[in-house]
XYZ file of C-alpha atoms in Angstrom:
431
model
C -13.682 -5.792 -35.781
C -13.617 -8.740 -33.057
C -14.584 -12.304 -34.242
C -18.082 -13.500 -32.329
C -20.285 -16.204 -32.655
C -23.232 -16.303 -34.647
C -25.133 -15.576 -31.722
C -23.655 -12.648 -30.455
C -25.446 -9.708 -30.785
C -23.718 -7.726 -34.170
C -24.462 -4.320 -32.636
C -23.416 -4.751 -29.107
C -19.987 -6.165 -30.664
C -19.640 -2.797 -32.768
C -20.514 -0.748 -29.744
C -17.369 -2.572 -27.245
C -14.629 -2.229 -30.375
C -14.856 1.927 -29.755
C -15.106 2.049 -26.236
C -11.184 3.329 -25.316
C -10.940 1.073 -22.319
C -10.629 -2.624 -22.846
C -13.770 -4.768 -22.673
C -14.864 -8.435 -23.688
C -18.230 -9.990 -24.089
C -18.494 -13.904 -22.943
C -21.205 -15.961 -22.229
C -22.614 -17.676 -19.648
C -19.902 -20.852 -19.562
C -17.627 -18.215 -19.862
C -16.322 -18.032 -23.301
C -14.953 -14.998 -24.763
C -17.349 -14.120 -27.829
C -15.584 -10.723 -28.652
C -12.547 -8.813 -27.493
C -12.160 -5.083 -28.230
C -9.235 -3.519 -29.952
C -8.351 -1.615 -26.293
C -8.104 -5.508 -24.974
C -6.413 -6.948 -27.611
C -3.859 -4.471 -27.698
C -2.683 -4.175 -23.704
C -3.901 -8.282 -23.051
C -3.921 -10.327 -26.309
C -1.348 -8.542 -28.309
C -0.038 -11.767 -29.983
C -2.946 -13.939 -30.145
C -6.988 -14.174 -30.244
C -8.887 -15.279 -27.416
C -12.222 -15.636 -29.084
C -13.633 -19.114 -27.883
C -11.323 -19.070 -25.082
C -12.361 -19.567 -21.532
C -11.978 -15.559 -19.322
C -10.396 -17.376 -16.431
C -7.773 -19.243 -18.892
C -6.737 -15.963 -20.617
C -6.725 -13.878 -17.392
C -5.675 -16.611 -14.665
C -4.114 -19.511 -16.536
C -6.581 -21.379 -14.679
C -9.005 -24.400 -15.870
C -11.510 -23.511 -13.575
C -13.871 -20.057 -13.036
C -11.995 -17.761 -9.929
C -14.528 -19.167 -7.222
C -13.238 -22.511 -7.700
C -9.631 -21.127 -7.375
C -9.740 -19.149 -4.404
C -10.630 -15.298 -6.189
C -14.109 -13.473 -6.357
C -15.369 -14.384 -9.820
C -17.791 -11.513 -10.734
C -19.562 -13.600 -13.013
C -20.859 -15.897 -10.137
C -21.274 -12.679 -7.924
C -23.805 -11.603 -10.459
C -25.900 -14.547 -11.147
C -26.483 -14.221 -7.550
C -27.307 -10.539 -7.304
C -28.599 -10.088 -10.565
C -26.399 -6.468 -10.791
C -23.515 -5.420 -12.070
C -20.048 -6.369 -9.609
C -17.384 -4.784 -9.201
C -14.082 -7.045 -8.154
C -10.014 -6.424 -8.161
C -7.702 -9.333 -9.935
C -4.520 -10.377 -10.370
C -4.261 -10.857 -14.219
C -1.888 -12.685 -15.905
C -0.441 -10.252 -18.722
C 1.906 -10.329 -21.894
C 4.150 -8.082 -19.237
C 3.771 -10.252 -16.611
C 1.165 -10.141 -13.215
C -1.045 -7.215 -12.826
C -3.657 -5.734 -10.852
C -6.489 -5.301 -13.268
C -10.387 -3.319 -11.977
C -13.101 -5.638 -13.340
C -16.490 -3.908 -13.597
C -19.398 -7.220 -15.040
C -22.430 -6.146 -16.556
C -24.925 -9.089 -17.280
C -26.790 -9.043 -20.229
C -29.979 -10.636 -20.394
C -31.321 -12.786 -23.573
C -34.634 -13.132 -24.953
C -36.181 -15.629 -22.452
C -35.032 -13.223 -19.541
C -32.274 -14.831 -18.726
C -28.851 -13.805 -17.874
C -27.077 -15.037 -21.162
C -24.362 -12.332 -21.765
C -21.669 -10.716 -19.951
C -19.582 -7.384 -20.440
C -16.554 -7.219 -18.669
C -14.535 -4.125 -18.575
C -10.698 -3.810 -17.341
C -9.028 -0.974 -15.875
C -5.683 -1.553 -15.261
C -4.602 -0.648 -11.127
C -1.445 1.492 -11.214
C -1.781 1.691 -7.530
C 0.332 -1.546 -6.486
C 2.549 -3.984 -8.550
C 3.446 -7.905 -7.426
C 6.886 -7.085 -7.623
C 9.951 -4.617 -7.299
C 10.017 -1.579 -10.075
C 8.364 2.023 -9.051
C 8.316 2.875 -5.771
C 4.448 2.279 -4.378
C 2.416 -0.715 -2.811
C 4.059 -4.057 -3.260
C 1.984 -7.451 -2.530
C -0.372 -10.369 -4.058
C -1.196 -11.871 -0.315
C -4.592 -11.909 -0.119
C -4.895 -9.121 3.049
C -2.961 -7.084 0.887
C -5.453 -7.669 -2.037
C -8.436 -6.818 0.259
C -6.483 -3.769 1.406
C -5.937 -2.641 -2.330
C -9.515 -3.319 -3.194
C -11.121 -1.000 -0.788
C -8.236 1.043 -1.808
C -9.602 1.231 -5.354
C -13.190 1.644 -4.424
C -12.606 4.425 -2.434
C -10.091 6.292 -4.505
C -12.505 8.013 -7.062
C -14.611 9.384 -4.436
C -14.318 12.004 -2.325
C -15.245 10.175 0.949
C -12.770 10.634 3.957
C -10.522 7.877 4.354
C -9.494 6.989 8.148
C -6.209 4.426 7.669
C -5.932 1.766 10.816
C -2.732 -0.022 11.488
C 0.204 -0.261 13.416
C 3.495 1.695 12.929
C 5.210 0.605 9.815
C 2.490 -0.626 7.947
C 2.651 1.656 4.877
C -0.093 4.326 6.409
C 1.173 7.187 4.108
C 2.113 4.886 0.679
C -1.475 3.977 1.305
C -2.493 7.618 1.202
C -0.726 8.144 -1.510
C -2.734 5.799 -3.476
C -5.714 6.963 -2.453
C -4.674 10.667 -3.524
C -3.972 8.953 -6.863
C -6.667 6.925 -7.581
C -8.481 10.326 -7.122
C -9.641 13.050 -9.456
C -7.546 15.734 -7.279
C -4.457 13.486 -8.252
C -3.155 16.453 -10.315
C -3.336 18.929 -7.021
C -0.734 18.400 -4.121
C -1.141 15.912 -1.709
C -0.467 18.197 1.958
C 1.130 16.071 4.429
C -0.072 16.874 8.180
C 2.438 15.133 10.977
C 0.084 15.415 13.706
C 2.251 14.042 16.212
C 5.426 16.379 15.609
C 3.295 19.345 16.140
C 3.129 20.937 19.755
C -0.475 22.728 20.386
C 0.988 25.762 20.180
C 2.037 25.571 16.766
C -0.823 23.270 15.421
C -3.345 25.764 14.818
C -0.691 28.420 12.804
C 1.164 25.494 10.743
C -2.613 24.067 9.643
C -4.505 27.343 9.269
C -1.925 29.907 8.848
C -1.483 33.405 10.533
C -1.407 36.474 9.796
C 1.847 39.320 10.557
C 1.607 40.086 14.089
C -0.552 37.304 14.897
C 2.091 36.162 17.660
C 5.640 36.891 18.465
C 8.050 36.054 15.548
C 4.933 35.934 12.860
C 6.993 38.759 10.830
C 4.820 38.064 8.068
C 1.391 36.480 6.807
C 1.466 32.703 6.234
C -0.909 30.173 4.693
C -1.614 27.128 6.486
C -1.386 23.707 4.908
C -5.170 23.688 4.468
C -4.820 26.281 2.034
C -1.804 24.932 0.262
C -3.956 21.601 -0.002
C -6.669 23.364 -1.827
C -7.932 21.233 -5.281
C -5.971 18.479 -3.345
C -6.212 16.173 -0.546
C -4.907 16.701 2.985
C -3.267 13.705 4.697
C -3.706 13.819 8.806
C -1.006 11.528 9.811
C -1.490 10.065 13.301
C -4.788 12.112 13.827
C -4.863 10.777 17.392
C -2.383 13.172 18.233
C -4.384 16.132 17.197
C -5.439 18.248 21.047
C -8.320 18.318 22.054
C -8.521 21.820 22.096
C -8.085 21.681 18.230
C -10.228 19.154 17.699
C -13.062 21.240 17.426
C -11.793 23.768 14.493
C -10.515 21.200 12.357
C -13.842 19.118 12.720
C -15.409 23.178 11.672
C -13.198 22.817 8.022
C -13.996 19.262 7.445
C -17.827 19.871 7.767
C -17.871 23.326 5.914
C -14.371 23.739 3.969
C -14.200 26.974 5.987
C -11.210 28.111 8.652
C -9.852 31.521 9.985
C -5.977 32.198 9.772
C -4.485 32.883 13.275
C -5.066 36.686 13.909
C -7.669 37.366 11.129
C -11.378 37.347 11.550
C -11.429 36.830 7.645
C -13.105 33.452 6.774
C -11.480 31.621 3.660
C -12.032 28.474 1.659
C -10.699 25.333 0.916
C -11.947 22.611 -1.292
C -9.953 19.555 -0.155
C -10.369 16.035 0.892
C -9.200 14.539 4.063
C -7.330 11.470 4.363
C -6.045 10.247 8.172
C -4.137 7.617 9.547
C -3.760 6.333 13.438
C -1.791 3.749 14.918
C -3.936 4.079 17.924
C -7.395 2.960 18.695
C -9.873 5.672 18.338
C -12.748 4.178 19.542
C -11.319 3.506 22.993
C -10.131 7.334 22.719
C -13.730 9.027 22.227
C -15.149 6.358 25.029
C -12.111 7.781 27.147
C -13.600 11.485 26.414
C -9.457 11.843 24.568
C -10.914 12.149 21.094
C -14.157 13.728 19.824
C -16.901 11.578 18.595
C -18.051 14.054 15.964
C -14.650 14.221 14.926
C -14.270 10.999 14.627
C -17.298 9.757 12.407
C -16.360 12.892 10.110
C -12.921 10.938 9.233
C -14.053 7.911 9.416
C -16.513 7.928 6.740
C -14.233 4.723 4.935
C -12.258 3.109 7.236
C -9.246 1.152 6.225
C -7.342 -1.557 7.945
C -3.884 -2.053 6.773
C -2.626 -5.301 8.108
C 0.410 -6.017 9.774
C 3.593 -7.650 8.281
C 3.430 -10.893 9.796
C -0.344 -11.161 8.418
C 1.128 -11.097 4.894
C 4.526 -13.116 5.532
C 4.028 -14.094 1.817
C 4.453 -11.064 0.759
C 8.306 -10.483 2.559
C 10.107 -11.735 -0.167
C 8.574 -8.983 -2.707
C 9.110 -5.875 -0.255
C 12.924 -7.516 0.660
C 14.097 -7.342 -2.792
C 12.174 -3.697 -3.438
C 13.474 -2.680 -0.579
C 16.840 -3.697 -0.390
C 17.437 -2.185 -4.526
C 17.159 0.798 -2.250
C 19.138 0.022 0.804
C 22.130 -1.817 -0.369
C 25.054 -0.057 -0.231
C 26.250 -1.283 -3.628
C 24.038 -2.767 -6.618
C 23.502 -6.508 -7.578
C 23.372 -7.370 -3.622
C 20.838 -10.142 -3.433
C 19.051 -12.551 -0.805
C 19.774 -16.164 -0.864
C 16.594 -18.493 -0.703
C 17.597 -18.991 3.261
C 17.622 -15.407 3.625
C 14.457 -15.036 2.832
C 12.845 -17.712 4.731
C 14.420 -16.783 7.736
C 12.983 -13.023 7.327
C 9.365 -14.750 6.415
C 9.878 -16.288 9.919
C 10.022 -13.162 11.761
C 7.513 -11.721 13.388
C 8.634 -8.133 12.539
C 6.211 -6.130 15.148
C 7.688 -3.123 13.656
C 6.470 -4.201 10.089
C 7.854 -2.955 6.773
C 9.933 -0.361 8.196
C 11.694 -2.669 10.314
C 12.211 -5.143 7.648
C 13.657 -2.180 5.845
C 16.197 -1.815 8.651
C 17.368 -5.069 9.114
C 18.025 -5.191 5.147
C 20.023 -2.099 5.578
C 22.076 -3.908 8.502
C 22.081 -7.092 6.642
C 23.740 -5.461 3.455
C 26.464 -3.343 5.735
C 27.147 -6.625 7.533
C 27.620 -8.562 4.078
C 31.151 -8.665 1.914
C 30.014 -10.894 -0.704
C 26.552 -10.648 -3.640
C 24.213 -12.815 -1.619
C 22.914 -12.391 1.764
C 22.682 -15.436 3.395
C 20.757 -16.493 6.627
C 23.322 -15.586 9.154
C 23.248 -12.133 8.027
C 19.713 -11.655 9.089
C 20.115 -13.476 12.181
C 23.487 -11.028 13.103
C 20.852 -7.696 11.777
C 17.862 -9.152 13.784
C 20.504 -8.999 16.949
C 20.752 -5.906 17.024
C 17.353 -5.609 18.399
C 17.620 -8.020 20.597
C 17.718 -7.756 24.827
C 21.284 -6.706 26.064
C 22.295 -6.358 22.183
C 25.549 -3.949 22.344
C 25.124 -1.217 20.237
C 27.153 -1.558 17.039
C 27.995 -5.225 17.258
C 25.539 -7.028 16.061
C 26.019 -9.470 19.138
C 24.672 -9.972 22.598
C 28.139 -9.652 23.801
C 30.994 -9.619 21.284
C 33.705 -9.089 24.158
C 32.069 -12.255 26.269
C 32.907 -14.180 23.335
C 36.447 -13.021 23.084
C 37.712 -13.679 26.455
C 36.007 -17.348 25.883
C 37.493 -18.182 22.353
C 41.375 -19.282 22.433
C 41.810 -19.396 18.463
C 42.560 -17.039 15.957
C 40.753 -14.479 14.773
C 40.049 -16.269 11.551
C 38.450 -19.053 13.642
C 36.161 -16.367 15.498
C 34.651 -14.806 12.415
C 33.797 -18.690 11.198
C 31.762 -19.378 14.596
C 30.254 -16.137 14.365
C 29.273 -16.976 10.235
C 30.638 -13.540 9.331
C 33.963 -12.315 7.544
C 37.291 -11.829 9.351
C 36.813 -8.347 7.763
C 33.058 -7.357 9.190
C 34.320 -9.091 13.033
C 37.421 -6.692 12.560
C 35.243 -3.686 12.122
C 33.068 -4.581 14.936
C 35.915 -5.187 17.055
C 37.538 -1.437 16.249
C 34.033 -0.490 17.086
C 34.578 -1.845 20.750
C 38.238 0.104 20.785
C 39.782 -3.468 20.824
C 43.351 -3.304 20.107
C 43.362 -5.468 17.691
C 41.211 -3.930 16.002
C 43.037 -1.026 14.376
């Protein structure tokens, strides 16, 4: 049984130790009264934290959240007088996690609010650092992103995901799918802008043999194969117009024909989109239907942009280059990584992920430094010659009268990487 005080009521302390998920009580200067064996076990396994203070035990912090910079449901409540819901970073016996924090207040004899119940769900959505593959980030958009995230997952509201290329649009839909109760069923990806008009309505619905030339035999669509599941509409603003219409018809009823068959079937699915583009300037432009688009936008969700969470570039650098790198142990020096948060990186994660890839190729040694980023962000830049690396490798030749040796030190790169861009240029001395 948990330790309490005196005051704490001896049934509602019985009733928390065999609930399965983890749950403490505290009181209103928020000491913890009681722990549960669920808490103790995945948050206290090596010490009590009766009479400690929540924030200490789950922040490491001397002060409640709202005086740290976090929601602190606690304070969220006295105000409202409800339960709150809020997402936290907890400090863990396995290190940072994203924890679901649901606060019940409990009131005392005089009517007051003199109790609390706090339960914790562990997120497996997102991690604070490289492991599983999935959504890596503590900056606080990110944390905003993840909460709606969370709030949305059990449901089966549409999701409508807002954000520029390379933001993370279908890792995003991926943890909704998960968060979900259909997270056992497949998760049907839709590319909405690789599919021609001609072949949208027979990949999505299906067809049936003879339905056009080549259909040698009866297909489903991926509405079907999404059944129990969720289907994800990747870059929706893509869909035709003249399309439009029948997929708006499946989201509103669940109902479709196959191409060639008068037959109407089923689907029980859930619809989760993403758009780089602006929708709302697309219906007022008569390019996107209005109907269609307050069907999928029942929870919108703004991803933001790389340079929004610059905090968060040394977390997806090292995730992402443990999965670049041509060979293992390559790491980033401290410069490195500075110079990368300094980027703007309009292409967002997935550029970063290319200029790691570069940056590794380009390196000989276990540590990419600084100039390595700079030499992988050149490749992007105006006039950049493909394959060098360098505006202009060859202006630099005919200008420098030393060795070779010399050349690579200028250029902060190995004789061995400025030989290999040089045979890429058919130089001849660079066979």
């Amino acid at each position: 049984m948990p330790r309490a005080t005196p005051t704490a009521l001896p049934e509602l302390v019985s009733y928390l130790e065999g609930l399965p998920e983890p749950h403490i009580l505290f009181d209103r200067r928020y000491r913890i009264v009681a722990a549960n064996a669920a808490y103790r076990r995945q948050f206290a396994p090596t010490g009590s934290v009766v009479g400690r203070t929540c924030h200490a035990v789950s922040h490491g912090i001397d002060v409640p959240c709202d005086q740290a910079g976090e929601s602190c449901p606690l304070a969220r409540a006295r105000e409202s007088g409800q339960r709150e819901r809020v997402l936290h970073l907890h400090h863990t016996p396995q290190g940072e996690s994203y924890v679901n924090i649901e606060l019940v207040p409990l009131r005392d004899a005089q009517g007051e609010q003199g109790w609390f119940i706090e339960k914790m769900e562990p997120l497996a959505l997102a991690q604070t650092g490289p492991g599983t593959p999935g959504l890596i980030g503590r900056a606080p958009a990110f944390q905003q992103m993840l909460e709606l995230v969370a709030r949305v997952g059990p449901s089966n509201a549409s999701v409508l995901l807002l954000g520029e290329s390379g933001t993370g649009k279908e890792l995003v839909a991926q943890a909704v799918h998960a968060a979900s109760h259909r997270a056992g069923a497949p998760l049907v990806v839709v590319d909405c802008a690789s599919l021609p008009e001609t072949l949208f309505e027979s990949e999505v619905f299906g067809h049936e043999r003879g339905a056009f030339t080549g259909a040698t035999q009866a297909r489903p669509g991926l509405a079907e194969s999404a059944d129990g599941g969720t289907l994800f509409l990747d870059e929706v603003g893509d869909i035709p117009l003249t399309m439009q219409v029948k997929l708006l018809r499946l989201l509103e009823s669940g109902t479709f024909r196959r191409v060639g068959s008068t037959e109407l079937r089923r689907t029980d699915l859930r619809v989760v989109s993403a758009t780089h583009r602006d929708l709302k300037a697309m219906v007022a432009d008569g390019r996107f239907r209005q109907d269609l688009y307050h069907r999928l936008a029942t929870f919108p969700i703004a991803l933001p942009p790389l340079r929004a969470r610059a905090t968060d570039i040394p977390l997806l650098a090292e995730a992402l280059l443990a999965r670049v790198a041509p060979r293992p142990g390559l790491r980033l020096s401290r410069a490195a990584q500075t110079r990368l948060q300094q980027h703007r990186f309009p292409g967002n994660v997935r550029e970063l992920r290319n200029v790691l890839e570069r940056a590794a190729l380009l390196c000989d040694g276990e540590r990419i430094e600084a100039t390595h980023i700079d030499q992988a962000l050149a490749f992007d830049a105006p006039g950049a010659m493909p394959g060098t690396g360098t505006p202009d490798l060859q202006a630099r030749l005919r200008a420098h009268a030393g060795s070779r040796a010399a050349l690579a030190r200028e250029m902060g790169i190995s004789e061995r990487t400025l030989y290999r861009r040089l045979r890429a240029l058919g130089t001849p001395d660079g066979a």
